[in-house]
Tab-separated table of N, CA, C and O in Angstrom:
chain	number	residue	atom	x	y	z
D	19	ILE	N	7.285	3.315	-28.189
D	19	ILE	CA	8.670	2.891	-28.179
D	19	ILE	C	8.753	1.593	-28.977
D	19	ILE	O	7.942	0.691	-28.775
D	20	LYS	N	9.740	1.530	-29.827
D	20	LYS	CA	9.907	0.323	-30.624
D	20	LYS	C	10.838	-0.630	-29.885
D	20	LYS	O	11.961	-0.298	-29.542
D	21	GLN	N	10.345	-1.828	-29.610
D	21	GLN	CA	11.114	-2.881	-28.964
D	21	GLN	C	11.231	-4.028	-29.948
D	21	GLN	O	10.289	-4.806	-30.122
D	22	GLY	N	12.348	-4.120	-30.597
D	22	GLY	CA	12.498	-5.145	-31.620
D	22	GLY	C	11.615	-4.826	-32.806
D	22	GLY	O	11.712	-3.766	-33.410
D	23	ASP	N	10.704	-5.728	-33.138
D	23	ASP	CA	9.783	-5.514	-34.247
D	23	ASP	C	8.432	-4.949	-33.799
D	23	ASP	O	7.546	-4.760	-34.620
D	24	TYR	N	8.275	-4.678	-32.498
D	24	TYR	CA	6.976	-4.275	-31.969
D	24	TYR	C	7.026	-2.866	-31.418
D	24	TYR	O	8.036	-2.421	-30.882
D	25	TYR	N	5.902	-2.177	-31.513
D	25	TYR	CA	5.744	-0.872	-30.883
D	25	TYR	C	4.961	-1.073	-29.584
D	25	TYR	O	3.861	-1.631	-29.591
D	26	LEU	N	5.534	-0.631	-28.490
D	26	LEU	CA	4.892	-0.739	-27.183
D	26	LEU	C	4.511	0.650	-26.704
D	26	LEU	O	5.249	1.608	-26.913
D	27	PRO	N	3.368	0.777	-26.042
D	27	PRO	CA	2.979	2.102	-25.548
D	27	PRO	C	3.937	2.560	-24.444
D	27	PRO	O	4.428	1.764	-23.647
D	28	ASN	N	4.205	3.835	-24.434
D	28	ASN	CA	5.097	4.421	-23.442
D	28	ASN	C	4.239	4.986	-22.304
D	28	ASN	O	3.947	6.177	-22.256
D	29	LEU	N	3.802	4.121	-21.403
D	29	LEU	CA	2.952	4.532	-20.289
D	29	LEU	C	3.824	4.856	-19.086
D	29	LEU	O	4.625	4.043	-18.648
D	30	VAL	N	3.625	6.051	-18.563
D	30	VAL	CA	4.380	6.489	-17.399
D	30	VAL	C	3.389	7.093	-16.419
D	30	VAL	O	2.510	7.868	-16.801
D	31	LEU	N	3.505	6.731	-15.165
D	31	LEU	CA	2.638	7.308	-14.145
D	31	LEU	C	3.000	8.763	-13.923
D	31	LEU	O	4.176	9.132	-13.893
D	32	ALA	N	1.974	9.577	-13.768
D	32	ALA	CA	2.201	10.983	-13.469
D	32	ALA	C	2.772	11.096	-12.058
D	32	ALA	O	2.418	10.305	-11.169
D	33	PRO	N	3.654	12.052	-11.830
D	33	PRO	CA	4.185	12.199	-10.467
D	33	PRO	C	3.066	12.576	-9.503
D	33	PRO	O	2.251	13.430	-9.798
D	34	GLU	N	3.050	11.891	-8.395
D	34	GLU	CA	1.977	12.098	-7.424
D	34	GLU	C	2.541	12.730	-6.167
D	34	GLU	O	3.585	12.330	-5.672
D	35	ASP	N	1.821	13.725	-5.684
D	35	ASP	CA	2.216	14.360	-4.440
D	35	ASP	C	1.779	13.460	-3.299
D	35	ASP	O	0.601	13.201	-3.114
D	36	THR	N	2.715	12.945	-2.536
D	36	THR	CA	2.400	11.972	-1.493
D	36	THR	C	2.417	12.588	-0.101
D	36	THR	O	2.502	11.876	0.883
D	37	ASN	N	2.338	13.892	-0.007
D	37	ASN	CA	2.371	14.547	1.298
D	37	ASN	C	1.012	14.578	1.976
D	37	ASN	O	0.868	15.178	3.033
D	38	TYR	N	0.023	13.974	1.375
D	38	TYR	CA	-1.318	13.985	1.956
D	38	TYR	C	-1.455	12.877	2.977
D	38	TYR	O	-1.070	11.741	2.736
D	39	LYS	N	-2.054	13.227	4.107
D	39	LYS	CA	-2.327	12.235	5.140
D	39	LYS	C	-3.718	11.656	4.888
D	39	LYS	O	-4.694	12.384	4.821
D	40	ILE	N	-3.777	10.357	4.738
D	40	ILE	CA	-5.048	9.686	4.461
D	40	ILE	C	-5.465	8.943	5.717
D	40	ILE	O	-4.749	8.090	6.218
D	41	GLY	N	-6.650	9.284	6.212
D	41	GLY	CA	-7.141	8.691	7.447
D	41	GLY	C	-8.057	7.506	7.202
D	41	GLY	O	-8.071	6.891	6.132
D	42	LYS	N	-8.844	7.206	8.207
D	42	LYS	CA	-9.722	6.039	8.207
D	42	LYS	C	-10.686	6.040	7.019
D	42	LYS	O	-10.805	5.038	6.309
D	43	TYR	N	-11.350	7.150	6.777
D	43	TYR	CA	-12.376	7.191	5.744
D	43	TYR	C	-11.760	7.207	4.345
D	43	TYR	O	-12.328	6.632	3.417
D	44	GLY	N	-10.602	7.824	4.197
D	44	GLY	CA	-9.902	7.779	2.923
D	44	GLY	C	-9.468	6.366	2.580
D	44	GLY	O	-9.573	5.925	1.430
D	45	ARG	N	-8.994	5.632	3.582
D	45	ARG	CA	-8.588	4.242	3.347
D	45	ARG	C	-9.797	3.357	3.039
D	45	ARG	O	-9.712	2.431	2.222
D	46	MET	N	-10.934	3.655	3.665
D	46	MET	CA	-12.140	2.884	3.375
D	46	MET	C	-12.594	3.121	1.940
D	46	MET	O	-12.994	2.190	1.234
D	47	LYS	N	-12.524	4.382	1.494
D	47	LYS	CA	-12.894	4.709	0.112
D	47	LYS	C	-11.936	4.022	-0.868
D	47	LYS	O	-12.368	3.472	-1.886
D	48	LEU	N	-10.647	4.027	-0.551
D	48	LEU	CA	-9.654	3.369	-1.395
D	48	LEU	C	-9.949	1.878	-1.513
D	48	LEU	O	-9.944	1.320	-2.614
D	49	ASN	N	-10.236	1.242	-0.407
D	49	ASN	CA	-10.545	-0.191	-0.403
D	49	ASN	C	-11.808	-0.473	-1.217
D	49	ASN	O	-11.861	-1.438	-1.988
D	50	TYR	N	-12.820	0.363	-1.055
D	50	TYR	CA	-14.061	0.188	-1.819
D	50	TYR	C	-13.791	0.315	-3.311
D	50	TYR	O	-14.266	-0.489	-4.108
D	51	TRP	N	-13.027	1.330	-3.710
D	51	TRP	CA	-12.731	1.524	-5.123
D	51	TRP	C	-11.908	0.377	-5.688
D	51	TRP	O	-12.153	-0.058	-6.805
D	52	LYS	N	-10.912	-0.093	-4.937
D	52	LYS	CA	-10.086	-1.194	-5.444
D	52	LYS	C	-10.918	-2.443	-5.700
D	52	LYS	O	-10.648	-3.191	-6.628
D	53	ASN	N	-11.914	-2.680	-4.876
D	53	ASN	CA	-12.721	-3.892	-4.992
D	53	ASN	C	-13.950	-3.740	-5.876
D	53	ASN	O	-14.420	-4.727	-6.445
D	54	ASN	N	-14.495	-2.512	-6.011
D	54	ASN	CA	-15.774	-2.352	-6.694
D	54	ASN	C	-15.769	-1.362	-7.856
D	54	ASN	O	-16.622	-1.472	-8.736
D	55	LYS	N	-14.888	-0.390	-7.847
D	55	LYS	CA	-14.877	0.645	-8.885
D	55	LYS	C	-13.470	0.777	-9.452
D	55	LYS	O	-12.804	1.793	-9.300
D	56	LYS	N	-13.030	-0.255	-10.121
D	56	LYS	CA	-11.642	-0.303	-10.584
D	56	LYS	C	-11.325	0.775	-11.613
D	56	LYS	O	-10.208	1.276	-11.660
D	57	ALA	N	-12.293	1.151	-12.434
D	57	ALA	CA	-12.041	2.161	-13.464
D	57	ALA	C	-11.736	3.517	-12.832
D	57	ALA	O	-10.755	4.172	-13.206
D	58	GLU	N	-12.569	3.947	-11.873
D	58	GLU	CA	-12.334	5.233	-11.210
D	58	GLU	C	-11.003	5.230	-10.468
D	58	GLU	O	-10.253	6.204	-10.503
D	59	TYR	N	-10.729	4.128	-9.800
D	59	TYR	CA	-9.466	3.991	-9.081
D	59	TYR	C	-8.281	4.120	-10.040
D	59	TYR	O	-7.340	4.869	-9.792
D	60	THR	N	-8.335	3.417	-11.145
D	60	THR	CA	-7.229	3.426	-12.100
D	60	THR	C	-7.043	4.802	-12.724
D	60	THR	O	-5.906	5.267	-12.876
D	61	ILE	N	-8.133	5.470	-13.057
D	61	ILE	CA	-8.040	6.800	-13.667
D	61	ILE	C	-7.361	7.778	-12.712
D	61	ILE	O	-6.429	8.499	-13.103
D	62	LEU	N	-7.824	7.835	-11.463
D	62	LEU	CA	-7.206	8.765	-10.502
D	62	LEU	C	-5.762	8.384	-10.209
D	62	LEU	O	-4.902	9.249	-10.064
D	63	PHE	N	-5.486	7.101	-10.140
D	63	PHE	CA	-4.119	6.654	-9.879
D	63	PHE	C	-3.193	7.049	-11.020
D	63	PHE	O	-2.095	7.566	-10.801
D	64	MET	N	-3.633	6.820	-12.258
D	64	MET	CA	-2.802	7.139	-13.417
D	64	MET	C	-2.617	8.648	-13.590
D	64	MET	O	-1.587	9.087	-14.079
D	65	ASP	N	-3.607	9.439	-13.194
D	65	ASP	CA	-3.494	10.897	-13.292
D	65	ASP	C	-2.692	11.496	-12.142
D	65	ASP	O	-2.414	12.693	-12.149
D	66	GLY	N	-2.381	10.690	-11.137
D	66	GLY	CA	-1.623	11.186	-9.996
D	66	GLY	C	-2.460	11.994	-9.023
D	66	GLY	O	-1.932	12.807	-8.265
D	67	LYS	N	-3.764	11.789	-9.026
D	67	LYS	CA	-4.665	12.562	-8.166
D	67	LYS	C	-5.292	11.736	-7.055
D	67	LYS	O	-6.114	12.239	-6.304
D	68	LEU	N	-4.910	10.486	-6.934
D	68	LEU	CA	-5.565	9.575	-5.997
D	68	LEU	C	-5.375	10.003	-4.545
D	68	LEU	O	-6.347	10.110	-3.795
D	69	ASN	N	-4.146	10.259	-4.130
D	69	ASN	CA	-3.897	10.618	-2.727
D	69	ASN	C	-4.586	11.915	-2.343
D	69	ASN	O	-5.142	12.027	-1.247
D	70	ARG	N	-4.558	12.894	-3.233
D	70	ARG	CA	-5.224	14.165	-2.928
D	70	ARG	C	-6.725	13.958	-2.778
D	70	ARG	O	-7.347	14.479	-1.852
D	71	TYR	N	-7.323	13.166	-3.675
D	71	TYR	CA	-8.751	12.907	-3.607
D	71	TYR	C	-9.124	12.168	-2.325
D	71	TYR	O	-10.109	12.514	-1.665
D	72	LEU	N	-8.344	11.163	-1.964
D	72	LEU	CA	-8.627	10.409	-0.737
D	72	LEU	C	-8.493	11.293	0.494
D	72	LEU	O	-9.257	11.165	1.451
D	73	HIS	N	-7.528	12.203	0.472
D	73	HIS	CA	-7.360	13.152	1.575
D	73	HIS	C	-8.585	14.062	1.675
D	73	HIS	O	-9.087	14.316	2.783
D	74	GLU	N	-9.081	14.539	0.535
D	74	GLU	CA	-10.267	15.400	0.530
D	74	GLU	C	-11.498	14.649	1.027
D	74	GLU	O	-12.307	15.204	1.779
D	75	ILE	N	-11.641	13.394	0.636
D	75	ILE	CA	-12.764	12.567	1.111
D	75	ILE	C	-12.683	12.401	2.626
D	75	ILE	O	-13.687	12.501	3.330
D	76	ASP	N	-11.482	12.160	3.128
D	76	ASP	CA	-11.287	11.972	4.562
D	76	ASP	C	-11.688	13.225	5.334
D	76	ASP	O	-12.400	13.144	6.340
D	77	ILE	N	-11.271	14.373	4.864
D	77	ILE	CA	-11.614	15.639	5.524
D	77	ILE	C	-13.118	15.878	5.466
D	77	ILE	O	-13.732	16.261	6.470
D	78	ALA	N	-13.727	15.651	4.305
D	78	ALA	CA	-15.170	15.852	4.165
D	78	ALA	C	-15.949	14.936	5.108
D	78	ALA	O	-16.928	15.362	5.733
D	79	CYS	N	-15.510	13.694	5.227
D	79	CYS	CA	-16.186	12.750	6.130
D	79	CYS	C	-16.072	13.188	7.578
D	79	CYS	O	-17.056	13.131	8.325
D	80	GLU	N	-14.884	13.616	7.987
D	80	GLU	CA	-14.689	14.063	9.373
D	80	GLU	C	-15.583	15.262	9.686
D	80	GLU	O	-16.232	15.309	10.743
D	81	GLU	N	-15.642	16.232	8.772
D	81	GLU	CA	-16.475	17.418	8.997
D	81	GLU	C	-17.950	17.057	9.045
D	81	GLU	O	-18.695	17.554	9.888
D	82	ARG	N	-18.375	16.184	8.144
D	82	ARG	CA	-19.788	15.784	8.100
D	82	ARG	C	-20.161	14.999	9.351
D	82	ARG	O	-21.246	15.195	9.903
D	83	ILE	N	-19.285	14.146	9.826
D	83	ILE	CA	-19.573	13.379	11.046
D	83	ILE	C	-19.725	14.315	12.236
D	83	ILE	O	-20.636	14.158	13.049
D	84	LYS	N	-18.839	15.299	12.354
D	84	LYS	CA	-18.953	16.262	13.457
D	84	LYS	C	-20.284	16.995	13.404
D	84	LYS	O	-20.945	17.183	14.437
D	85	ALA	N	-20.705	17.402	12.211
D	85	ALA	CA	-21.974	18.113	12.074
D	85	ALA	C	-23.157	17.217	12.434
D	85	ALA	O	-24.075	17.636	13.157
D	86	ILE	N	-23.140	15.987	11.960
D	86	ILE	CA	-24.240	15.061	12.249
D	86	ILE	C	-24.300	14.752	13.733
D	86	ILE	O	-25.382	14.737	14.334
D	87	ILE	N	-23.151	14.529	14.360
D	87	ILE	CA	-23.123	14.219	15.792
D	87	ILE	C	-23.681	15.385	16.594
D	87	ILE	O	-24.486	15.191	17.506
D	88	SER	N	-23.279	16.612	16.248
D	88	SER	CA	-23.785	17.756	17.012
D	88	SER	C	-25.292	17.911	16.835
D	88	SER	O	-26.005	18.252	17.787
D	89	GLN	N	-25.811	17.639	15.631
D	89	GLN	CA	-27.257	17.703	15.421
D	89	GLN	C	-27.984	16.642	16.239
D	89	GLN	O	-29.002	16.929	16.884
D	90	LEU	N	-27.475	15.427	16.225
D	90	LEU	CA	-28.135	14.346	16.955
D	90	LEU	C	-28.055	14.541	18.468
D	90	LEU	O	-28.995	14.201	19.193
D	91	VAL	N	-26.947	15.097	18.945
D	91	VAL	CA	-26.821	15.363	20.379
D	91	VAL	C	-27.876	16.372	20.814
D	91	VAL	O	-28.507	16.214	21.863
D	92	LYS	N	-28.096	17.395	20.008
D	92	LYS	CA	-29.135	18.393	20.333
D	92	LYS	C	-30.523	17.777	20.259
D	92	LYS	O	-31.366	18.039	21.120
D	93	GLN	N	-30.777	16.971	19.239
D	93	GLN	CA	-32.096	16.353	19.081
D	93	GLN	C	-32.442	15.424	20.236
D	93	GLN	O	-33.576	15.394	20.703
D	94	GLU	N	-31.459	14.660	20.688
D	94	GLU	CA	-31.723	13.658	21.720
D	94	GLU	C	-31.444	14.181	23.130
D	94	GLU	O	-31.514	13.430	24.087
D	95	ASN	N	-31.085	15.440	23.222
D	95	ASN	CA	-30.869	16.097	24.518
D	95	ASN	C	-29.819	15.360	25.361
D	95	ASN	O	-30.019	15.081	26.546
D	96	VAL	N	-28.694	15.051	24.736
D	96	VAL	CA	-27.569	14.439	25.447
D	96	VAL	C	-26.701	15.593	25.936
D	96	VAL	O	-26.030	16.254	25.150
D	97	THR	N	-26.715	15.832	27.248
D	97	THR	CA	-26.048	17.009	27.804
D	97	THR	C	-24.897	16.607	28.725
D	97	THR	O	-24.724	15.441	29.068
D	98	GLU	N	-24.150	17.622	29.112
D	98	GLU	CA	-23.079	17.408	30.084
D	98	GLU	C	-23.660	17.022	31.448
D	98	GLU	O	-23.022	16.316	32.223
D	99	GLU	N	-24.854	17.465	31.722
D	99	GLU	CA	-25.527	17.099	32.971
D	99	GLU	C	-25.778	15.591	33.021
D	99	GLU	O	-25.572	14.952	34.059
D	100	LEU	N	-26.196	15.027	31.891
D	100	LEU	CA	-26.387	13.577	31.811
D	100	LEU	C	-25.052	12.865	32.000
D	100	LEU	O	-24.984	11.828	32.677
D	101	LYS	N	-24.000	13.435	31.443
D	101	LYS	CA	-22.668	12.848	31.580
D	101	LYS	C	-22.246	12.801	33.042
D	101	LYS	O	-21.633	11.834	33.499
D	102	GLU	N	-22.567	13.843	33.794
D	102	GLU	CA	-22.186	13.902	35.209
D	102	GLU	C	-23.042	12.981	36.070
D	102	GLU	O	-22.542	12.388	37.025
D	103	THR	N	-24.324	12.844	35.716
D	103	THR	CA	-25.222	12.076	36.570
D	103	THR	C	-25.262	10.586	36.226
D	103	THR	O	-25.370	9.758	37.115
D	104	ASN	N	-25.192	10.262	34.932
D	104	ASN	CA	-25.292	8.861	34.523
D	104	ASN	C	-24.333	8.616	33.357
D	104	ASN	O	-24.717	8.651	32.193
D	105	GLN	N	-23.089	8.324	33.681
D	105	GLN	CA	-22.057	8.189	32.656
D	105	GLN	C	-22.305	7.014	31.716
D	105	GLN	O	-22.047	7.112	30.517
D	106	ILE	N	-22.808	5.916	32.247
D	106	ILE	CA	-23.052	4.738	31.418
D	106	ILE	C	-24.097	5.052	30.347
D	106	ILE	O	-23.920	4.710	29.169
D	107	LYS	N	-25.167	5.705	30.731
D	107	LYS	CA	-26.210	6.069	29.779
D	107	LYS	C	-25.668	7.061	28.748
D	107	LYS	O	-25.961	6.944	27.557
D	108	TRP	N	-24.861	8.018	29.196
D	108	TRP	CA	-24.272	9.013	28.295
D	108	TRP	C	-23.361	8.334	27.265
D	108	TRP	O	-23.441	8.630	26.069
D	109	VAL	N	-22.515	7.426	27.719
D	109	VAL	CA	-21.612	6.715	26.809
D	109	VAL	C	-22.409	5.894	25.800
D	109	VAL	O	-22.095	5.880	24.602
D	110	GLY	N	-23.441	5.222	26.256
D	110	GLY	CA	-24.280	4.433	25.358
D	110	GLY	C	-24.931	5.287	24.288
D	110	GLY	O	-24.944	4.933	23.106
D	111	LYS	N	-25.484	6.431	24.692
D	111	LYS	CA	-26.120	7.327	23.723
D	111	LYS	C	-25.105	7.899	22.740
D	111	LYS	O	-25.372	7.989	21.539
D	112	MET	N	-23.928	8.287	23.237
D	112	MET	CA	-22.904	8.861	22.355
D	112	MET	C	-22.390	7.815	21.362
D	112	MET	O	-22.167	8.121	20.192
D	113	ASN	N	-22.215	6.578	21.809
D	113	ASN	CA	-21.793	5.509	20.896
D	113	ASN	C	-22.858	5.257	19.825
D	113	ASN	O	-22.532	5.062	18.654
D	114	SER	N	-24.112	5.268	20.234
D	114	SER	CA	-25.204	5.086	19.289
D	114	SER	C	-25.222	6.215	18.258
D	114	SER	O	-25.380	5.971	17.059
D	115	ILE	N	-25.044	7.433	18.720
D	115	ILE	CA	-25.033	8.592	17.821
D	115	ILE	C	-23.870	8.505	16.845
D	115	ILE	O	-24.019	8.739	15.645
D	116	LYS	N	-22.694	8.146	17.344
D	116	LYS	CA	-21.519	8.056	16.470
D	116	LYS	C	-21.700	6.961	15.415
D	116	LYS	O	-21.365	7.156	14.243
D	117	ASN	N	-22.250	5.824	15.818
D	117	ASN	CA	-22.483	4.736	14.867
D	117	ASN	C	-23.483	5.139	13.788
D	117	ASN	O	-23.287	4.825	12.607
D	118	ARG	N	-24.534	5.839	14.169
D	118	ARG	CA	-25.509	6.296	13.180
D	118	ARG	C	-24.893	7.317	12.235
D	118	ARG	O	-25.145	7.290	11.030
D	119	ALA	N	-24.075	8.208	12.780
D	119	ALA	CA	-23.408	9.217	11.942
D	119	ALA	C	-22.478	8.541	10.937
D	119	ALA	O	-22.437	8.935	9.761
D	120	GLU	N	-21.753	7.528	11.375
D	120	GLU	CA	-20.858	6.825	10.454
D	120	GLU	C	-21.640	6.082	9.370
D	120	GLU	O	-21.216	6.054	8.219
D	121	GLU	N	-22.774	5.493	9.714
D	121	GLU	CA	-23.590	4.818	8.706
D	121	GLU	C	-24.064	5.808	7.648
D	121	GLU	O	-24.092	5.499	6.455
D	122	ILE	N	-24.433	7.006	8.076
D	122	ILE	CA	-24.852	8.042	7.125
D	122	ILE	C	-23.697	8.395	6.195
D	122	ILE	O	-23.865	8.497	4.974
D	123	ILE	N	-22.511	8.562	6.760
D	123	ILE	CA	-21.323	8.892	5.969
D	123	ILE	C	-20.994	7.779	4.980
D	123	ILE	O	-20.653	8.039	3.828
D	124	PHE	N	-21.087	6.547	5.429
D	124	PHE	CA	-20.799	5.421	4.539
D	124	PHE	C	-21.714	5.453	3.312
D	124	PHE	O	-21.268	5.243	2.189
D	125	ASN	N	-22.994	5.732	3.534
D	125	ASN	CA	-23.949	5.744	2.427
D	125	ASN	C	-23.834	6.982	1.552
D	125	ASN	O	-24.136	6.933	0.366
D	126	GLU	N	-23.409	8.118	2.125
D	126	GLU	CA	-23.320	9.359	1.368
D	126	GLU	C	-21.997	9.520	0.628
D	126	GLU	O	-21.978	10.006	-0.503
D	127	LEU	N	-20.895	9.162	1.264
D	127	LEU	CA	-19.582	9.511	0.718
D	127	LEU	C	-18.665	8.328	0.420
D	127	LEU	O	-17.853	8.399	-0.503
D	128	ILE	N	-18.741	7.271	1.165
D	128	ILE	CA	-17.776	6.186	1.001
D	128	ILE	C	-18.228	5.181	-0.040
D	128	ILE	O	-17.517	4.921	-1.011
D	129	TYR	N	-19.403	4.601	0.128
D	129	TYR	CA	-19.840	3.511	-0.737
D	129	TYR	C	-20.716	4.008	-1.881
D	129	TYR	O	-21.809	3.507	-2.106
D	130	VAL	N	-20.231	4.999	-2.603
D	130	VAL	CA	-20.929	5.510	-3.797
D	130	VAL	C	-19.962	5.587	-4.948
D	130	VAL	O	-18.789	5.677	-4.806
């Protein structure tokens, strides 16, 4: 576009579908990209694919966490019987398992 004596680029953002729900892990990925991977963030934002990608990351993280938690529960023999007999120990083990699963997700999907 010519503005006076100068030609300026006609940059327009692509229309983005904003119907995607972005959860905890999608927001964490967004924050990481804004602070550490500005090029990838800008490319997806300009192409109008950012919200869809963050939604997909969020879903993938949730599914992977569920799978990891179920594997760790079986490995460590955390059962409903333990929940009935010693709730404090059960809660402690489940919190430990969830924290480990989230650390795995952070290293595999979020902070890469």
